[in-house]
PDB file of C-alpha atoms in Angstrom:
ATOM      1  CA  UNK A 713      57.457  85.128  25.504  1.00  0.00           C
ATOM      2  CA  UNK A 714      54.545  82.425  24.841  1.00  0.00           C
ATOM      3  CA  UNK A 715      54.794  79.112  22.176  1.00  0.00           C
ATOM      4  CA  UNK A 716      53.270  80.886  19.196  1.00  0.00           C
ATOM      5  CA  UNK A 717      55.573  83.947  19.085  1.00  0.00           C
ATOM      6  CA  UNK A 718      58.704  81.960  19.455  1.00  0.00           C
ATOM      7  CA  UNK A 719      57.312  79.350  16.616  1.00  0.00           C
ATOM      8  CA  UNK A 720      56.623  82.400  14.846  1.00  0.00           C
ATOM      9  CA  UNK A 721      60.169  83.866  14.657  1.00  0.00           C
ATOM     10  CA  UNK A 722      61.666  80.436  14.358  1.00  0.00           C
ATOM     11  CA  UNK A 723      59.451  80.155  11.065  1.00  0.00           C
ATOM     12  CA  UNK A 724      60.911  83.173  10.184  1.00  0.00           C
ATOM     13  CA  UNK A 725      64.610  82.048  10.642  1.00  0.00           C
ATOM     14  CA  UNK A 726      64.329  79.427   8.687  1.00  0.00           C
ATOM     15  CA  UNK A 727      62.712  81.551   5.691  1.00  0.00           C
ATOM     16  CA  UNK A 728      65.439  83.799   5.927  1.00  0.00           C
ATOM     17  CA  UNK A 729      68.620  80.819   5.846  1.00  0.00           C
ATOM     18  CA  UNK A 730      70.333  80.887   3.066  1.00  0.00           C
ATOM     19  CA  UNK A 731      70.373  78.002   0.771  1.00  0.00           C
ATOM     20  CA  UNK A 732      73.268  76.625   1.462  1.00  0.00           C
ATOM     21  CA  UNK A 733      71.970  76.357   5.084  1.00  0.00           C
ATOM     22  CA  UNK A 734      69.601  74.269   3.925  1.00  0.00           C
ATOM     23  CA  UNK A 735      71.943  72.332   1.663  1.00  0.00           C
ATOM     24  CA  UNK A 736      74.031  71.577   4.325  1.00  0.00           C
ATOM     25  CA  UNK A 737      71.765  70.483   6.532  1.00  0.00           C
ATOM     26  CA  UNK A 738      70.308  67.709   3.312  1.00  0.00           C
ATOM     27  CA  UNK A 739      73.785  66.539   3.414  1.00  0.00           C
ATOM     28  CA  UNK A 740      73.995  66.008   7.325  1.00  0.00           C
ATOM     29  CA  UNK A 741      70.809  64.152   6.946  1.00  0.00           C
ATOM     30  CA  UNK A 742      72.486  62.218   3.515  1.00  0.00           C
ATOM     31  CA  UNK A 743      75.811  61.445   5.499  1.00  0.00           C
ATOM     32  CA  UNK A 744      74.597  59.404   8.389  1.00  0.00           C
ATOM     33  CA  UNK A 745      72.607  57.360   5.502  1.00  0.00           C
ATOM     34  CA  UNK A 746      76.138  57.010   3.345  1.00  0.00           C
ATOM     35  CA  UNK A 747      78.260  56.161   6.244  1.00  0.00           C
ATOM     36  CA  UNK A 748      76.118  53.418   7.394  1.00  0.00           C
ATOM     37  CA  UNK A 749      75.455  51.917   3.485  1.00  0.00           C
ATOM     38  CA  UNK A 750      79.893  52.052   3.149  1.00  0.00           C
ATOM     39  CA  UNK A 751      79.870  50.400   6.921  1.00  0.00           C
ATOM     40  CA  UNK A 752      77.482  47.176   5.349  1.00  0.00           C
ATOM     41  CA  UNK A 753      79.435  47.145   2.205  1.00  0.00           C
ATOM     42  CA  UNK A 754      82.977  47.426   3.987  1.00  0.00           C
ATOM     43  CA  UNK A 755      81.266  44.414   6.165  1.00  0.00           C
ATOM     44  CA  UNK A 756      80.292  42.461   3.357  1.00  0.00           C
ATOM     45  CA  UNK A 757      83.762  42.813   1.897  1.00  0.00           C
ATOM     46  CA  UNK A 758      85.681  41.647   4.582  1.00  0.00           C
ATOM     47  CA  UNK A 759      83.398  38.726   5.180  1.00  0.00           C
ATOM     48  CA  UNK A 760      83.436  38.066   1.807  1.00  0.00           C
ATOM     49  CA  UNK A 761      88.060  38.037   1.855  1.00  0.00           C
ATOM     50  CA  UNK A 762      87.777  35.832   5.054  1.00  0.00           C
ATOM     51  CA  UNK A 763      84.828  33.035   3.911  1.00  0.00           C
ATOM     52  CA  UNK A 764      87.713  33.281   0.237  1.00  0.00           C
ATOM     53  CA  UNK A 765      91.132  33.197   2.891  1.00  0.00           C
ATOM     54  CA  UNK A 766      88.858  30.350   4.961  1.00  0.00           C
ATOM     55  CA  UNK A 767      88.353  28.021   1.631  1.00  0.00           C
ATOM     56  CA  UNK A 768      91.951  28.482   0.266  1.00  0.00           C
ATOM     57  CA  UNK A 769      93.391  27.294   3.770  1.00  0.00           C
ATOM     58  CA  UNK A 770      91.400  24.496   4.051  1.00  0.00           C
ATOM     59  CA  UNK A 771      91.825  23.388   0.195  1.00  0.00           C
ATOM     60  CA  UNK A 772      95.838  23.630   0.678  1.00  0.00           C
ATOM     61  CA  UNK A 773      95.573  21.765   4.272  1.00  0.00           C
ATOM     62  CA  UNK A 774      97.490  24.520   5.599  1.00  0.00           C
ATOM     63  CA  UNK A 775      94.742  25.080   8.580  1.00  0.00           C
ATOM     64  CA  UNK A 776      95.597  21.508   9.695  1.00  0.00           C
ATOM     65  CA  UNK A 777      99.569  22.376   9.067  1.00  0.00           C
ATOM     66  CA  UNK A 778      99.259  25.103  10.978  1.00  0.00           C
ATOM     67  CA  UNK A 779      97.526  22.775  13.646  1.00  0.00           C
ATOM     68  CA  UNK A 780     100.265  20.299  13.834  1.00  0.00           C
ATOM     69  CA  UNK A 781     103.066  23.105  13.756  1.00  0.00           C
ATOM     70  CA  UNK A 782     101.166  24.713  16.784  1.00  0.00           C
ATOM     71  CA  UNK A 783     101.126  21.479  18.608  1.00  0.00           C
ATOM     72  CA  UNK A 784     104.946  20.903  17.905  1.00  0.00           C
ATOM     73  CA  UNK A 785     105.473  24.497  19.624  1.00  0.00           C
ATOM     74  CA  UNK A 786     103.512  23.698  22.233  1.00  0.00           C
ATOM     75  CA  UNK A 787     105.154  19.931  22.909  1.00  0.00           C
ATOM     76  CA  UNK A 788     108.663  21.771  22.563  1.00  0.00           C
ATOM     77  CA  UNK A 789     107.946  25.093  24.928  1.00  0.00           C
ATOM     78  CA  UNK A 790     106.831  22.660  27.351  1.00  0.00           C
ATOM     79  CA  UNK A 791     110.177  20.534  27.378  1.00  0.00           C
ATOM     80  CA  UNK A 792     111.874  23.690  27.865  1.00  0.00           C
ATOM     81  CA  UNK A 793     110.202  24.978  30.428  1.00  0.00           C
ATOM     82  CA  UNK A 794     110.320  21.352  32.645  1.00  0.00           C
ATOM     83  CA  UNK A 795     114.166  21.654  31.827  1.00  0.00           C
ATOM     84  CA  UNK A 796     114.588  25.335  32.708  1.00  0.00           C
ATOM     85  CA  UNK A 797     112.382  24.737  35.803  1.00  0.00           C
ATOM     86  CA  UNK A 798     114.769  21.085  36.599  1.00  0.00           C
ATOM     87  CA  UNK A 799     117.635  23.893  36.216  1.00  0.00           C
ATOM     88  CA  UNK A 800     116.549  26.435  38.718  1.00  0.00           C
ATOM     89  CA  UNK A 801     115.171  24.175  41.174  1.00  0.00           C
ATOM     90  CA  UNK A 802     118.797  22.866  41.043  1.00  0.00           C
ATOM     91  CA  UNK A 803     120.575  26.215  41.196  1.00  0.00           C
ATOM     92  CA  UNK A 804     118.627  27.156  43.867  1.00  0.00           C
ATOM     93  CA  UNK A 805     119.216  24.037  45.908  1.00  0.00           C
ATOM     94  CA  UNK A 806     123.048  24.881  45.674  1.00  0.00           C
ATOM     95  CA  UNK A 807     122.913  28.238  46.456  1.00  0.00           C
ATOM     96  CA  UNK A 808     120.123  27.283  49.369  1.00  0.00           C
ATOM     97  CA  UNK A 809     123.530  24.418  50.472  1.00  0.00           C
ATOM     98  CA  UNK A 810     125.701  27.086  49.868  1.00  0.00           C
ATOM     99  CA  UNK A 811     124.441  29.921  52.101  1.00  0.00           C
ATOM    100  CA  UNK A 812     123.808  27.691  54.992  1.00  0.00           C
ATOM    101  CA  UNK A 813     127.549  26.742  54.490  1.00  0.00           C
ATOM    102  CA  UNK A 814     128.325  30.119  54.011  1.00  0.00           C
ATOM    103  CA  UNK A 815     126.035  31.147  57.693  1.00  0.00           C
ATOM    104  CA  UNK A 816     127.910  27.671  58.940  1.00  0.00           C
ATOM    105  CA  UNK A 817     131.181  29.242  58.790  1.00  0.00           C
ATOM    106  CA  UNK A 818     130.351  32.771  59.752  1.00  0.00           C
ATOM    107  CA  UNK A 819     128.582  31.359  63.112  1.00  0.00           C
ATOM    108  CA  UNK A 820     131.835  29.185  63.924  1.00  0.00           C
ATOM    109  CA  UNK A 821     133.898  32.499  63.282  1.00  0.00           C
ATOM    110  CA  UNK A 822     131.390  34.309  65.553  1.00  0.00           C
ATOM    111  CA  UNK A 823     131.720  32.120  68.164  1.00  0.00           C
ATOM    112  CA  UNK A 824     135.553  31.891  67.769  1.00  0.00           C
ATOM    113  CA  UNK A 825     135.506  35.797  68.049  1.00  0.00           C
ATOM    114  CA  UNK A 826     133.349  36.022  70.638  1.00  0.00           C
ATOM    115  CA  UNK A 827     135.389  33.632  72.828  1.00  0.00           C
ATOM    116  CA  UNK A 828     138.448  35.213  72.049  1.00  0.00           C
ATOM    117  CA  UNK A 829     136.557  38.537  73.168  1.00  0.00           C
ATOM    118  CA  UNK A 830     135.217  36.907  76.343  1.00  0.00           C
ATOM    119  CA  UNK A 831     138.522  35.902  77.311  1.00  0.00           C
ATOM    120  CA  UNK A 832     139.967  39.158  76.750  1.00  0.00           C
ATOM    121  CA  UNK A 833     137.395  40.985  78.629  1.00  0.00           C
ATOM    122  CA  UNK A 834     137.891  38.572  81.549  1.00  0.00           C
ATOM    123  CA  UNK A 835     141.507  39.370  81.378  1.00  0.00           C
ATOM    124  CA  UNK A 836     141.014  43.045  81.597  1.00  0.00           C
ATOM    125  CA  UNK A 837     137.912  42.162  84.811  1.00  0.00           C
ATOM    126  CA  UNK A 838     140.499  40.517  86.009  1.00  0.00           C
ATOM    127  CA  UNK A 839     142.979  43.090  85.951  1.00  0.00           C
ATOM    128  CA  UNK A 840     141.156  45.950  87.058  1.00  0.00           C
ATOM    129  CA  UNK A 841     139.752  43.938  89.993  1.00  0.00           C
ATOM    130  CA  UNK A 842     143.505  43.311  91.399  1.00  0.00           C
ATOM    131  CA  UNK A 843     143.991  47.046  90.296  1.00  0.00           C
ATOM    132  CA  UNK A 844     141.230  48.254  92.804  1.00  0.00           C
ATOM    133  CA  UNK A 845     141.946  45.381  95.398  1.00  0.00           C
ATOM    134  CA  UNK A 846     145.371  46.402  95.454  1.00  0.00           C
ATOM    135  CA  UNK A 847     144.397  50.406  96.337  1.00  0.00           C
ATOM    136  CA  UNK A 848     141.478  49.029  98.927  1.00  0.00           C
ATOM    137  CA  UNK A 849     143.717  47.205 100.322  1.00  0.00           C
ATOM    138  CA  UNK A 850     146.525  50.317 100.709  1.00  0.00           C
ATOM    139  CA  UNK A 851     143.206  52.594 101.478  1.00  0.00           C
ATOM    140  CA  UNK A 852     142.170  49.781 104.412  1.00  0.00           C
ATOM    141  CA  UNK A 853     145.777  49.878 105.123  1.00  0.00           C
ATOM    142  CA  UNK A 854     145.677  54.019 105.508  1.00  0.00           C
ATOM    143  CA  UNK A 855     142.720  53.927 107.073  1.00  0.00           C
ATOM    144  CA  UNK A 856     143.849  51.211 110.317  1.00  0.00           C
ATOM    145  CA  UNK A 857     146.979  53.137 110.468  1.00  0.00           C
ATOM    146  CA  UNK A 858     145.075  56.378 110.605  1.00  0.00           C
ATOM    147  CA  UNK A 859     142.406  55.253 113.366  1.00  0.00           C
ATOM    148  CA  UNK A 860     145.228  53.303 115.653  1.00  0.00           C
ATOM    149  CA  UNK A 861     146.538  56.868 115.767  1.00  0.00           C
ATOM    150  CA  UNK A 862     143.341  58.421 116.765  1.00  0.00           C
ATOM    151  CA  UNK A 863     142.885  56.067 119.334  1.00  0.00           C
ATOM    152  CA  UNK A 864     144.474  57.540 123.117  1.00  0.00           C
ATOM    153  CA  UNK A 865     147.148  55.359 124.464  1.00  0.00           C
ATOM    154  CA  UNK A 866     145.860  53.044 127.126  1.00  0.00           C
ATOM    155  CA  UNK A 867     146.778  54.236 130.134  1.00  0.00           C
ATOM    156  CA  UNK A 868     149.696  51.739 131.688  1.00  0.00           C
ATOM    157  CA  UNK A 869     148.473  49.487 133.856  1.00  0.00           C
ATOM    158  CA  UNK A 870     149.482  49.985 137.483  1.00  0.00           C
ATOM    159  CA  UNK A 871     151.311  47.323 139.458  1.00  0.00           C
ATOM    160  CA  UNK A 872     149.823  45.147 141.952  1.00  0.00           C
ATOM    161  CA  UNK A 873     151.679  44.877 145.251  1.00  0.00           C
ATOM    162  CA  UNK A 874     152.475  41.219 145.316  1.00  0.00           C
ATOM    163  CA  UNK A 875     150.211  39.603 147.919  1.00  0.00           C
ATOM    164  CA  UNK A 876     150.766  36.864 150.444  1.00  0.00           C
ATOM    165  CA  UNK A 877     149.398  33.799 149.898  1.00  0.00           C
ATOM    166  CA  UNK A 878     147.142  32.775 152.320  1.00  0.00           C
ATOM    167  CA  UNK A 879     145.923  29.518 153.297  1.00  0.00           C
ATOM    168  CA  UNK A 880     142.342  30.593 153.504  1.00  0.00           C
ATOM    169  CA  UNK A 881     139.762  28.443 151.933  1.00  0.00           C
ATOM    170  CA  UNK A 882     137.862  31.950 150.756  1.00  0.00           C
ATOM    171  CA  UNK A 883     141.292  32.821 149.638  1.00  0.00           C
ATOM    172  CA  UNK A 884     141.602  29.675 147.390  1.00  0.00           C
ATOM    173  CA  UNK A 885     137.961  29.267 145.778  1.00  0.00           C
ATOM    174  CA  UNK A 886     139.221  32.864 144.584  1.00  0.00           C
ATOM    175  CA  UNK A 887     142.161  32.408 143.509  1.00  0.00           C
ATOM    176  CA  UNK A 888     140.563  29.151 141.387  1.00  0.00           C
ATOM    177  CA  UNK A 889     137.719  31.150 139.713  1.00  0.00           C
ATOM    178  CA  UNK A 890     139.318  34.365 138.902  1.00  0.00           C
ATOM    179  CA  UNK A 891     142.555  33.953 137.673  1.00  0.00           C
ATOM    180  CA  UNK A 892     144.582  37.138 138.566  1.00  0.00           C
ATOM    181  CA  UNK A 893     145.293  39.143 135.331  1.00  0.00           C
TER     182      UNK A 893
END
């Protein structure tokens, strides 16, 4: 479809609206132009109340009232924070002395129990240690008795004939370096 056909049956849409079409379309174009001459005078109106509220304040001095009233606040929220802030730091400076008494105490009572616990255990090392000692040394015990049974009986030892003594020098240097068993 070209330009001048579809300008043509736009043309012939807007012939054919009806009037209130057209009508309402006037008053879109009128309300844009209303709203913004009630935005200026709703302007004008409140800067008109404030310039009034403006004069009557500063003809009754309550601006500089206000002023001084503000600054009392001020002076008096300040106090009360530097004491409230005095007060904390304090509190938490006792509870700060007070949990390191608190951690204080529960170290000495750790140490206390753990010494007690030391001891004990020691006790009980000590106790099992005699415990096993005691059965090594009946195991040991078993054991010797059990290998000096294994062991053959030495065979007796025979007797020597009882010899002469000689007077033999060769007879003497043995005699003095091998004692006879």
């Amino acid at each position: 479809m070209d330009e001048d056909q579809l300008l043509d049956q736009l043309d012939a849409i807007r012939l054919n609206l009806p009037p209130a079409f057209r009508q309402a379309m006037q008053v879109l174009q009128q309300r844009d132009t209303i709203l913004a001459e009630a935005d200026r005078y709703a302007q004008d109106l409140i800067q008109a109340a404030e310039q009034q509220a403006a004069q009557i304040l500063n003809e009754m001095g309550l601006v500089q009232q206000a002023e001084q009233i503000a600054h009392q606040i001020q002076t008096q929220a300040q106090a009360e924070c530097d004491q409230l802030r005095a007060t904390v730091l304090a509190e938490v400076d006792q509870i700060k002395r007070k949990s390191q008494q608190d951690w204080e105490a529960q170290r000495q009572s750790a140490l206390q129990e753990q010494s007690i616990i030391q001891q004990e255990a020691d006790a009980y090392a000590d106790r099992v240690l005699f415990q096993v000692e005691q059965q090594l040394s009946q195991m040991l015990q078993i054991i010797q008795n059990g290998r000096s049974q294994l062991q053959p009986a030495p065979p007796p030892t025979p007797k020597r004939p009882k010899v002469l003594k000689s007077t033999s020098p060769l007879d003497a240097r043995s005699k003095g370096s091998n004692p006879a068993p």
